[in-house]
Amino acid sequence: MIDDLRSFIKKTEELGECKLVEGADWELEIGSIAEVMGTVPDSPMLLFDSIKGYPKGYRVLTNVFPKLSRLVLALGFPEMKNKREVVSYYRQKLKDGVVPVAPVEVDNAPVKENVITGSKIDLFKFPVPRWHALDGGRYIGTGDTVIMRDPDDGWVNLGTYRVQIHDKDTATVWIAPGQHGALIRQKYWDRGQSCPVVVTCGQDPLLFLIASVKIPWGSSEYEYVGWLRQNPVKVTRGPSTGIPIPATAEIALEGEIVPPDVETRKEGPFAEWIGYYASGSSMEAALKVKTVLHRDDPIILGCPPVMNDSAQAGGCIRHVALLWNELESMVPGIEAVWVLEDARGVNIPVVSVKQMFPGHAKWVAQAVNGCRTVGRQYGRFIIVVDEDIDPFNSSEVLFALASRCDPASAIDIVRGCPSSPIDATIIGSKRDSGDFTMSRALVLACKPYHLRNQFPPTFKLNQEETAMIRKKWSKLFTQV
């Protein structure tokens, strides 16, 4: 069973999906190699070792999820052939109900193989990359989990936020407004207290996946991962904070985020996942590191944004499964849901619908915009297509957009939708005033309902016909 980063690496090595890279420089080179490799379809994971200026064994892992098989492995799902199967499997698990599985505490934890405190702390002992040329510094937290305990109710939250190191024992954690980590941190600050925190910089990849999406407030990602795996996550108490830390984490930074009026550092800029340095730099509250825990020969999990489509797929499986289930409870006729990966992951939802009455497609588009799982996503387009268009095939979606959408009559604009500081279009006085809102286009790339019988037919095989051919000629298709 996969339960830490090392067992995940070992399994991918057995599958021939992990490539060792030796001698790269932490200064831009690791990030550049990851960027170029990300453009290769089904590219392998990259495990960097013998990094310039660092001892052998201090490693960085990147390009974890561009290939579907590795995502399925991390999720602990049965072997599956395509994204539709993965989404359908996840949807059914959600329909069956989330039954939280509490973590179990252990004393003998690999993350405690090395415990460093006081003047011996040096965050630069790890080969932390500067990922992109315009980044404001070195970011140890990209594929991380940031762990906090709510001071009121005591539940433990895991989020994924960018973490920059500044000196031997000081870092910053940048969190977008409204994220659970920001709300919990503010509770401590409102009391005039520092916020206890743990940052893990290499852990079970499933913990990272779930920490990077939003589950309901008050629910712990530890319990959610335990439910997905049907096995409790092993945790150990942090010696400085008492916060439960993944027992098999590679690196854990324990400390406190002081109130902004105590100490700040200049954070950023950082190349965000939307492809821009939109959030710029700002003075952020300092994270004062009290204890560093790490395994022997530690591994940093690096998941920096890269300019390719496939690397974003991992994060949207749960998003799509939730959206699909939510839509089915609101609107009839939903055939399939996915996102345009070519537009960087979750930005553009695409929904295929079997139209049943006038206005049906418009209702679907409006429903998508109102779904909780779309709410704070930063995309500007929602596309609705007919049932003969496969949302998992971007070329088919673009075909529908080019041939069935009349811009004058099939596009509506919704204004005042929530956005974020990472939105590249919010500039000037709009950004200065804190107006983080945007507009969203509802695009009907489907046949007008009242003209559907007059629309020229296509020659495309339907799903049943395609499946029949693939089954009958399976030997032929397994060769390509």
PDB file of C-alpha atoms in Angstrom, residues 47-305:
ATOM      1  CA  LEU A  47      13.901  12.613  -8.895  1.00  0.00           C
ATOM      2  CA  PHE A  48      16.787  15.076  -8.576  1.00  0.00           C
ATOM      3  CA  ASP A  49      19.838  13.963  -6.577  1.00  0.00           C
ATOM      4  CA  SER A  50      23.436  15.145  -6.149  1.00  0.00           C
ATOM      5  CA  ILE A  51      22.080  18.673  -6.475  1.00  0.00           C
ATOM      6  CA  LYS A  52      24.754  21.344  -6.877  1.00  0.00           C
ATOM      7  CA  GLY A  53      26.106  22.364  -3.475  1.00  0.00           C
ATOM      8  CA  TYR A  54      24.287  19.618  -1.557  1.00  0.00           C
ATOM      9  CA  PRO A  55      25.174  16.107  -0.430  1.00  0.00           C
ATOM     10  CA  LYS A  56      23.928  13.077  -2.292  1.00  0.00           C
ATOM     11  CA  GLY A  57      20.633  11.879  -0.816  1.00  0.00           C
ATOM     12  CA  TYR A  58      19.138  15.359  -0.317  1.00  0.00           C
ATOM     13  CA  ARG A  59      16.614  15.141  -3.119  1.00  0.00           C
ATOM     14  CA  VAL A  60      13.776  16.951  -4.920  1.00  0.00           C
ATOM     15  CA  LEU A  61      10.880  15.142  -6.637  1.00  0.00           C
ATOM     16  CA  THR A  62       8.884  16.848  -9.401  1.00  0.00           C
ATOM     17  CA  ASN A  63       6.422  16.057 -12.244  1.00  0.00           C
ATOM     18  CA  VAL A  64       4.390  13.729 -10.059  1.00  0.00           C
ATOM     19  CA  PHE A  65       0.927  13.768 -11.623  1.00  0.00           C
ATOM     20  CA  PRO A  66       1.053  14.456 -15.383  1.00  0.00           C
ATOM     21  CA  LYS A  67       0.326  10.771 -16.023  1.00  0.00           C
ATOM     22  CA  LEU A  68      -3.057   9.364 -15.052  1.00  0.00           C
ATOM     23  CA  SER A  69      -1.650   6.055 -13.817  1.00  0.00           C
ATOM     24  CA  ARG A  70       0.350   7.857 -11.102  1.00  0.00           C
ATOM     25  CA  LEU A  71      -2.706   9.818 -10.010  1.00  0.00           C
ATOM     26  CA  VAL A  72      -4.686   6.584  -9.697  1.00  0.00           C
ATOM     27  CA  LEU A  73      -1.802   5.052  -7.736  1.00  0.00           C
ATOM     28  CA  ALA A  74      -1.739   7.968  -5.298  1.00  0.00           C
ATOM     29  CA  LEU A  75      -5.521   7.844  -4.850  1.00  0.00           C
ATOM     30  CA  GLY A  76      -5.391   4.134  -4.122  1.00  0.00           C
ATOM     31  CA  PHE A  77      -7.977   3.372  -6.803  1.00  0.00           C
ATOM     32  CA  PRO A  78      -8.056   0.207  -8.945  1.00  0.00           C
ATOM     33  CA  GLU A  79      -6.212   0.393 -12.259  1.00  0.00           C
ATOM     34  CA  MET A  80      -8.171   2.497 -14.747  1.00  0.00           C
ATOM     35  CA  LYS A  81      -7.744   3.364 -18.409  1.00  0.00           C
ATOM     36  CA  ASN A  82      -8.995   6.926 -18.720  1.00  0.00           C
ATOM     37  CA  LYS A  83     -10.127  10.036 -16.842  1.00  0.00           C
ATOM     38  CA  ARG A  84     -13.806   9.277 -17.331  1.00  0.00           C
ATOM     39  CA  GLU A  85     -13.387   6.019 -15.390  1.00  0.00           C
ATOM     40  CA  VAL A  86     -11.479   7.769 -12.590  1.00  0.00           C
ATOM     41  CA  VAL A  87     -14.094  10.512 -12.258  1.00  0.00           C
ATOM     42  CA  SER A  88     -16.939   7.971 -12.320  1.00  0.00           C
ATOM     43  CA  TYR A  89     -15.252   5.890  -9.598  1.00  0.00           C
ATOM     44  CA  TYR A  90     -14.718   8.987  -7.428  1.00  0.00           C
ATOM     45  CA  ARG A  91     -18.317  10.116  -8.012  1.00  0.00           C
ATOM     46  CA  GLN A  92     -19.632   6.793  -6.761  1.00  0.00           C
ATOM     47  CA  LYS A  93     -17.457   6.938  -3.645  1.00  0.00           C
ATOM     48  CA  LEU A  94     -18.845  10.394  -2.912  1.00  0.00           C
ATOM     49  CA  LYS A  95     -22.400   9.191  -3.485  1.00  0.00           C
ATOM     50  CA  ASP A  96     -21.811   6.297  -1.090  1.00  0.00           C
ATOM     51  CA  GLY A  97     -20.870   8.887   1.512  1.00  0.00           C
ATOM     52  CA  VAL A  98     -17.737  10.170   3.193  1.00  0.00           C
ATOM     53  CA  VAL A  99     -17.186   8.330   6.492  1.00  0.00           C
ATOM     54  CA  PRO A 100     -14.252  10.017   8.256  1.00  0.00           C
ATOM     55  CA  VAL A 101     -11.464   7.768   9.520  1.00  0.00           C
ATOM     56  CA  ALA A 102      -9.536   9.400  12.366  1.00  0.00           C
ATOM     57  CA  PRO A 103      -5.730   9.386  12.273  1.00  0.00           C
ATOM     58  CA  VAL A 104      -3.781   7.260  14.745  1.00  0.00           C
ATOM     59  CA  GLU A 105      -0.932   8.655  16.813  1.00  0.00           C
ATOM     60  CA  VAL A 106       2.436   6.890  16.877  1.00  0.00           C
ATOM     61  CA  ASP A 107       5.655   7.662  18.754  1.00  0.00           C
ATOM     62  CA  ASN A 108       8.134   5.861  16.512  1.00  0.00           C
ATOM     63  CA  ALA A 109       7.884   8.164  13.493  1.00  0.00           C
ATOM     64  CA  PRO A 110      10.403   8.318  10.599  1.00  0.00           C
ATOM     65  CA  VAL A 111      10.010  12.115  10.444  1.00  0.00           C
ATOM     66  CA  LYS A 112      11.684  12.253  13.882  1.00  0.00           C
ATOM     67  CA  GLU A 113      14.881  10.568  12.698  1.00  0.00           C
ATOM     68  CA  ASN A 114      16.442  14.045  12.872  1.00  0.00           C
ATOM     69  CA  VAL A 115      15.148  16.727  15.264  1.00  0.00           C
ATOM     70  CA  ILE A 116      16.876  20.125  15.081  1.00  0.00           C
ATOM     71  CA  THR A 117      16.203  23.078  17.356  1.00  0.00           C
ATOM     72  CA  GLY A 118      17.586  26.467  18.312  1.00  0.00           C
ATOM     73  CA  SER A 119      20.698  27.845  16.652  1.00  0.00           C
ATOM     74  CA  LYS A 120      21.275  24.617  14.729  1.00  0.00           C
ATOM     75  CA  ILE A 121      18.246  25.273  12.516  1.00  0.00           C
ATOM     76  CA  ASP A 122      19.200  26.119   8.922  1.00  0.00           C
ATOM     77  CA  LEU A 123      16.480  25.979   6.288  1.00  0.00           C
ATOM     78  CA  PHE A 124      19.145  26.296   3.609  1.00  0.00           C
ATOM     79  CA  LYS A 125      20.492  22.847   4.494  1.00  0.00           C
ATOM     80  CA  PHE A 126      17.828  21.542   2.105  1.00  0.00           C
ATOM     81  CA  PRO A 127      18.221  21.974  -1.692  1.00  0.00           C
ATOM     82  CA  VAL A 128      15.302  24.379  -1.984  1.00  0.00           C
ATOM     83  CA  PRO A 129      14.868  25.436  -5.632  1.00  0.00           C
ATOM     84  CA  ARG A 130      14.285  28.835  -7.085  1.00  0.00           C
ATOM     85  CA  TRP A 131      11.802  27.557  -9.608  1.00  0.00           C
ATOM     86  CA  HIS A 132      11.307  30.419 -12.077  1.00  0.00           C
ATOM     87  CA  ALA A 133      13.469  33.348 -13.154  1.00  0.00           C
ATOM     88  CA  LEU A 134      11.246  36.082 -11.688  1.00  0.00           C
ATOM     89  CA  ASP A 135      10.497  34.296  -8.411  1.00  0.00           C
ATOM     90  CA  GLY A 136      11.326  36.472  -5.412  1.00  0.00           C
ATOM     91  CA  GLY A 137      13.267  33.720  -3.683  1.00  0.00           C
ATOM     92  CA  ARG A 138      13.519  30.016  -2.936  1.00  0.00           C
ATOM     93  CA  TYR A 139      10.265  28.137  -2.291  1.00  0.00           C
ATOM     94  CA  ILE A 140      10.413  25.061  -0.092  1.00  0.00           C
ATOM     95  CA  GLY A 141       6.616  24.824  -0.057  1.00  0.00           C
ATOM     96  CA  THR A 142       4.985  23.989  -3.398  1.00  0.00           C
ATOM     97  CA  GLY A 143       3.964  20.344  -2.983  1.00  0.00           C
ATOM     98  CA  ASP A 144       3.470  20.898   0.730  1.00  0.00           C
ATOM     99  CA  THR A 145       0.876  20.706   3.466  1.00  0.00           C
ATOM    100  CA  VAL A 146       0.417  23.585   5.910  1.00  0.00           C
ATOM    101  CA  ILE A 147      -1.132  22.231   9.104  1.00  0.00           C
ATOM    102  CA  MET A 148      -3.040  24.329  11.659  1.00  0.00           C
ATOM    103  CA  ARG A 149      -5.401  23.648  14.538  1.00  0.00           C
ATOM    104  CA  ASP A 150      -8.566  25.741  14.881  1.00  0.00           C
ATOM    105  CA  PRO A 151      -8.335  27.521  18.258  1.00  0.00           C
ATOM    106  CA  ASP A 152     -12.091  27.338  18.853  1.00  0.00           C
ATOM    107  CA  ASP A 153     -13.110  23.826  17.851  1.00  0.00           C
ATOM    108  CA  GLY A 154      -9.762  22.025  17.852  1.00  0.00           C
ATOM    109  CA  TRP A 155     -10.072  20.442  14.402  1.00  0.00           C
ATOM    110  CA  VAL A 156      -6.923  20.133  12.299  1.00  0.00           C
ATOM    111  CA  ASN A 157      -6.766  21.639   8.819  1.00  0.00           C
ATOM    112  CA  LEU A 158      -4.280  20.839   6.051  1.00  0.00           C
ATOM    113  CA  GLY A 159      -3.889  23.279   3.174  1.00  0.00           C
ATOM    114  CA  THR A 160      -1.414  23.739   0.336  1.00  0.00           C
ATOM    115  CA  TYR A 161       0.054  27.245   0.250  1.00  0.00           C
ATOM    116  CA  ARG A 162       3.304  28.582  -1.101  1.00  0.00           C
ATOM    117  CA  VAL A 163       6.159  28.819   1.430  1.00  0.00           C
ATOM    118  CA  GLN A 164       9.255  30.953   0.816  1.00  0.00           C
ATOM    119  CA  ILE A 165      12.394  30.732   2.952  1.00  0.00           C
ATOM    120  CA  HIS A 166      14.165  33.970   3.937  1.00  0.00           C
ATOM    121  CA  ASP A 167      16.895  33.105   6.428  1.00  0.00           C
ATOM    122  CA  LYS A 168      18.005  30.165   8.530  1.00  0.00           C
ATOM    123  CA  ASP A 169      14.880  30.073  10.697  1.00  0.00           C
ATOM    124  CA  THR A 170      12.384  32.364   8.958  1.00  0.00           C
ATOM    125  CA  ALA A 171       9.885  31.703   6.182  1.00  0.00           C
ATOM    126  CA  THR A 172       6.592  33.139   4.956  1.00  0.00           C
ATOM    127  CA  VAL A 173       3.333  31.435   4.055  1.00  0.00           C
ATOM    128  CA  TRP A 174       1.217  33.180   1.406  1.00  0.00           C
ATOM    129  CA  ILE A 175      -2.485  32.290   1.660  1.00  0.00           C
ATOM    130  CA  ALA A 176      -5.210  33.692  -0.583  1.00  0.00           C
ATOM    131  CA  PRO A 177      -8.067  35.436   1.276  1.00  0.00           C
ATOM    132  CA  GLY A 178     -10.919  33.130   2.253  1.00  0.00           C
ATOM    133  CA  GLN A 179      -8.845  29.957   2.409  1.00  0.00           C
ATOM    134  CA  HIS A 180      -9.336  27.894   5.553  1.00  0.00           C
ATOM    135  CA  GLY A 181      -5.734  28.451   6.642  1.00  0.00           C
ATOM    136  CA  ALA A 182      -6.178  32.226   6.415  1.00  0.00           C
ATOM    137  CA  LEU A 183      -9.355  32.098   8.518  1.00  0.00           C
ATOM    138  CA  ILE A 184      -7.739  29.945  11.216  1.00  0.00           C
ATOM    139  CA  ARG A 185      -4.589  32.086  11.317  1.00  0.00           C
ATOM    140  CA  GLN A 186      -6.673  35.238  11.701  1.00  0.00           C
ATOM    141  CA  LYS A 187      -8.418  33.780  14.756  1.00  0.00           C
ATOM    142  CA  TYR A 188      -5.069  33.612  16.567  1.00  0.00           C
ATOM    143  CA  TRP A 189      -4.077  37.096  15.428  1.00  0.00           C
ATOM    144  CA  ASP A 190      -7.397  38.541  16.616  1.00  0.00           C
ATOM    145  CA  ARG A 191      -6.478  37.214  20.074  1.00  0.00           C
ATOM    146  CA  GLY A 192      -3.069  38.866  19.822  1.00  0.00           C
ATOM    147  CA  GLN A 193      -1.418  35.461  19.527  1.00  0.00           C
ATOM    148  CA  SER A 194       0.948  33.832  17.068  1.00  0.00           C
ATOM    149  CA  CYS A 195      -0.518  30.986  14.992  1.00  0.00           C
ATOM    150  CA  PRO A 196       1.086  27.572  15.630  1.00  0.00           C
ATOM    151  CA  VAL A 197       1.809  25.831  12.347  1.00  0.00           C
ATOM    152  CA  VAL A 198       3.594  22.882  10.777  1.00  0.00           C
ATOM    153  CA  VAL A 199       4.729  22.855   7.143  1.00  0.00           C
ATOM    154  CA  THR A 200       5.556  19.473   5.637  1.00  0.00           C
ATOM    155  CA  CYS A 201       7.630  19.660   2.468  1.00  0.00           C
ATOM    156  CA  GLY A 202       7.380  16.034   1.346  1.00  0.00           C
ATOM    157  CA  GLN A 203       4.667  13.598   2.379  1.00  0.00           C
ATOM    158  CA  ASP A 204       2.217  10.957   1.176  1.00  0.00           C
ATOM    159  CA  PRO A 205       1.135  12.351  -2.214  1.00  0.00           C
ATOM    160  CA  LEU A 206      -2.524  11.741  -1.352  1.00  0.00           C
ATOM    161  CA  LEU A 207      -2.228  14.102   1.623  1.00  0.00           C
ATOM    162  CA  PHE A 208      -0.914  16.744  -0.778  1.00  0.00           C
ATOM    163  CA  LEU A 209      -3.726  16.117  -3.271  1.00  0.00           C
ATOM    164  CA  ILE A 210      -6.446  16.467  -0.651  1.00  0.00           C
ATOM    165  CA  ALA A 211      -4.761  19.430   1.055  1.00  0.00           C
ATOM    166  CA  SER A 212      -4.753  21.240  -2.286  1.00  0.00           C
ATOM    167  CA  VAL A 213      -8.536  21.077  -2.676  1.00  0.00           C
ATOM    168  CA  LYS A 214     -11.195  22.471  -0.362  1.00  0.00           C
ATOM    169  CA  ILE A 215     -13.245  20.091   1.767  1.00  0.00           C
ATOM    170  CA  PRO A 216     -15.984  21.382   4.102  1.00  0.00           C
ATOM    171  CA  TRP A 217     -15.013  23.684   6.967  1.00  0.00           C
ATOM    172  CA  GLY A 218     -14.505  21.736  10.177  1.00  0.00           C
ATOM    173  CA  SER A 219     -13.539  18.519   8.374  1.00  0.00           C
ATOM    174  CA  SER A 220      -9.940  17.359   8.667  1.00  0.00           C
ATOM    175  CA  GLU A 221      -8.030  16.278   5.590  1.00  0.00           C
ATOM    176  CA  TYR A 222      -6.456  13.556   7.743  1.00  0.00           C
ATOM    177  CA  GLU A 223      -9.890  11.982   8.210  1.00  0.00           C
ATOM    178  CA  TYR A 224     -10.774  12.424   4.530  1.00  0.00           C
ATOM    179  CA  VAL A 225      -7.581  10.671   3.398  1.00  0.00           C
ATOM    180  CA  GLY A 226      -8.277   7.921   5.946  1.00  0.00           C
ATOM    181  CA  TRP A 227     -11.691   7.441   4.346  1.00  0.00           C
ATOM    182  CA  LEU A 228     -10.290   7.346   0.801  1.00  0.00           C
ATOM    183  CA  ARG A 229      -7.649   4.805   1.779  1.00  0.00           C
ATOM    184  CA  GLN A 230      -9.854   2.962   4.284  1.00  0.00           C
ATOM    185  CA  ASN A 231      -6.814   3.112   6.517  1.00  0.00           C
ATOM    186  CA  PRO A 232      -5.998   5.737   9.166  1.00  0.00           C
ATOM    187  CA  VAL A 233      -3.186   8.207   8.562  1.00  0.00           C
ATOM    188  CA  LYS A 234      -0.346   7.762  11.039  1.00  0.00           C
ATOM    189  CA  VAL A 235       0.591  10.989  12.826  1.00  0.00           C
ATOM    190  CA  THR A 236       3.016  12.040  15.537  1.00  0.00           C
ATOM    191  CA  ARG A 237       2.872  15.039  17.866  1.00  0.00           C
ATOM    192  CA  GLY A 238       5.124  17.947  17.010  1.00  0.00           C
ATOM    193  CA  PRO A 239       7.495  18.623  19.913  1.00  0.00           C
ATOM    194  CA  SER A 240       7.052  22.411  19.672  1.00  0.00           C
ATOM    195  CA  THR A 241       3.389  22.822  18.722  1.00  0.00           C
ATOM    196  CA  GLY A 242       1.662  19.574  19.632  1.00  0.00           C
ATOM    197  CA  ILE A 243       0.102  19.615  16.158  1.00  0.00           C
ATOM    198  CA  PRO A 244      -0.220  16.138  14.592  1.00  0.00           C
ATOM    199  CA  ILE A 245       2.380  15.691  11.841  1.00  0.00           C
ATOM    200  CA  PRO A 246       2.306  12.927   9.197  1.00  0.00           C
ATOM    201  CA  ALA A 247       4.579  10.316  10.753  1.00  0.00           C
ATOM    202  CA  THR A 248       6.212   9.459   7.427  1.00  0.00           C
ATOM    203  CA  ALA A 249       6.708  13.048   6.234  1.00  0.00           C
ATOM    204  CA  GLU A 250      10.114  13.800   4.743  1.00  0.00           C
ATOM    205  CA  ILE A 251      10.563  17.284   6.248  1.00  0.00           C
ATOM    206  CA  ALA A 252       8.453  19.159   8.803  1.00  0.00           C
ATOM    207  CA  LEU A 253       8.969  22.782   9.838  1.00  0.00           C
ATOM    208  CA  GLU A 254       7.375  23.529  13.207  1.00  0.00           C
ATOM    209  CA  GLY A 255       6.839  27.040  14.421  1.00  0.00           C
ATOM    210  CA  GLU A 256       4.468  29.959  14.603  1.00  0.00           C
ATOM    211  CA  ILE A 257       3.279  32.657  12.237  1.00  0.00           C
ATOM    212  CA  VAL A 258       3.575  35.867  14.223  1.00  0.00           C
ATOM    213  CA  PRO A 259       0.991  38.673  13.885  1.00  0.00           C
ATOM    214  CA  PRO A 260       1.844  41.074  11.039  1.00  0.00           C
ATOM    215  CA  ASP A 261       2.555  43.916  13.477  1.00  0.00           C
ATOM    216  CA  VAL A 262       5.334  41.829  15.081  1.00  0.00           C
ATOM    217  CA  GLU A 263       7.441  40.907  12.045  1.00  0.00           C
ATOM    218  CA  THR A 264       6.967  40.733   8.273  1.00  0.00           C
ATOM    219  CA  ARG A 265       9.140  39.775   5.333  1.00  0.00           C
ATOM    220  CA  LYS A 266       8.851  40.630   1.644  1.00  0.00           C
ATOM    221  CA  GLU A 267       7.186  37.610   0.003  1.00  0.00           C
ATOM    222  CA  GLY A 268       7.115  36.919  -3.724  1.00  0.00           C
ATOM    223  CA  PRO A 269       6.626  37.348  -6.508  1.00  0.00           C
ATOM    224  CA  PHE A 270       5.906  33.737  -7.405  1.00  0.00           C
ATOM    225  CA  ALA A 271       4.761  32.159 -10.677  1.00  0.00           C
ATOM    226  CA  GLU A 272       1.223  31.048  -9.832  1.00  0.00           C
ATOM    227  CA  TRP A 273      -0.719  28.166 -11.403  1.00  0.00           C
ATOM    228  CA  ILE A 274      -2.718  30.458 -13.696  1.00  0.00           C
ATOM    229  CA  GLY A 275       0.535  31.204 -15.532  1.00  0.00           C
ATOM    230  CA  TYR A 276       1.252  34.742 -14.315  1.00  0.00           C
ATOM    231  CA  TYR A 277       3.014  36.631 -11.531  1.00  0.00           C
ATOM    232  CA  ALA A 278      -0.304  38.280 -10.795  1.00  0.00           C
ATOM    233  CA  SER A 279      -0.153  38.506  -6.999  1.00  0.00           C
ATOM    234  CA  GLY A 280       3.187  40.325  -7.074  1.00  0.00           C
ATOM    235  CA  SER A 281       5.067  40.747  -3.817  1.00  0.00           C
ATOM    236  CA  SER A 282       3.838  41.896  -0.423  1.00  0.00           C
ATOM    237  CA  MET A 283       4.900  42.106   3.194  1.00  0.00           C
ATOM    238  CA  GLU A 284       3.746  38.880   4.835  1.00  0.00           C
ATOM    239  CA  ALA A 285       3.810  37.770   8.449  1.00  0.00           C
ATOM    240  CA  ALA A 286       6.954  35.866   9.391  1.00  0.00           C
ATOM    241  CA  LEU A 287       6.921  32.156  10.143  1.00  0.00           C
ATOM    242  CA  LYS A 288       9.483  31.664  12.911  1.00  0.00           C
ATOM    243  CA  VAL A 289      10.682  28.054  12.776  1.00  0.00           C
ATOM    244  CA  LYS A 290      11.239  26.507  16.215  1.00  0.00           C
ATOM    245  CA  THR A 291      11.923  22.892  15.239  1.00  0.00           C
ATOM    246  CA  VAL A 292      12.966  21.141  12.040  1.00  0.00           C
ATOM    247  CA  LEU A 293      12.226  17.434  11.742  1.00  0.00           C
ATOM    248  CA  HIS A 294      13.372  15.343   8.803  1.00  0.00           C
ATOM    249  CA  ARG A 295      14.060  11.812   7.681  1.00  0.00           C
ATOM    250  CA  ASP A 296      17.505  10.647   6.723  1.00  0.00           C
ATOM    251  CA  ASP A 297      18.167  11.591   3.065  1.00  0.00           C
ATOM    252  CA  PRO A 298      15.054  13.822   2.892  1.00  0.00           C
ATOM    253  CA  ILE A 299      13.022  14.465  -0.256  1.00  0.00           C
ATOM    254  CA  ILE A 300      11.312  17.774  -1.071  1.00  0.00           C
ATOM    255  CA  LEU A 301       8.085  17.278  -3.012  1.00  0.00           C
ATOM    256  CA  GLY A 302       8.111  20.000  -5.641  1.00  0.00           C
ATOM    257  CA  CYS A 303       4.887  20.824  -7.449  1.00  0.00           C
ATOM    258  CA  PRO A 304       5.519  24.308  -8.849  1.00  0.00           C
ATOM    259  CA  PRO A 305       3.211  25.671 -11.530  1.00  0.00           C
TER     260      PRO A 305
END
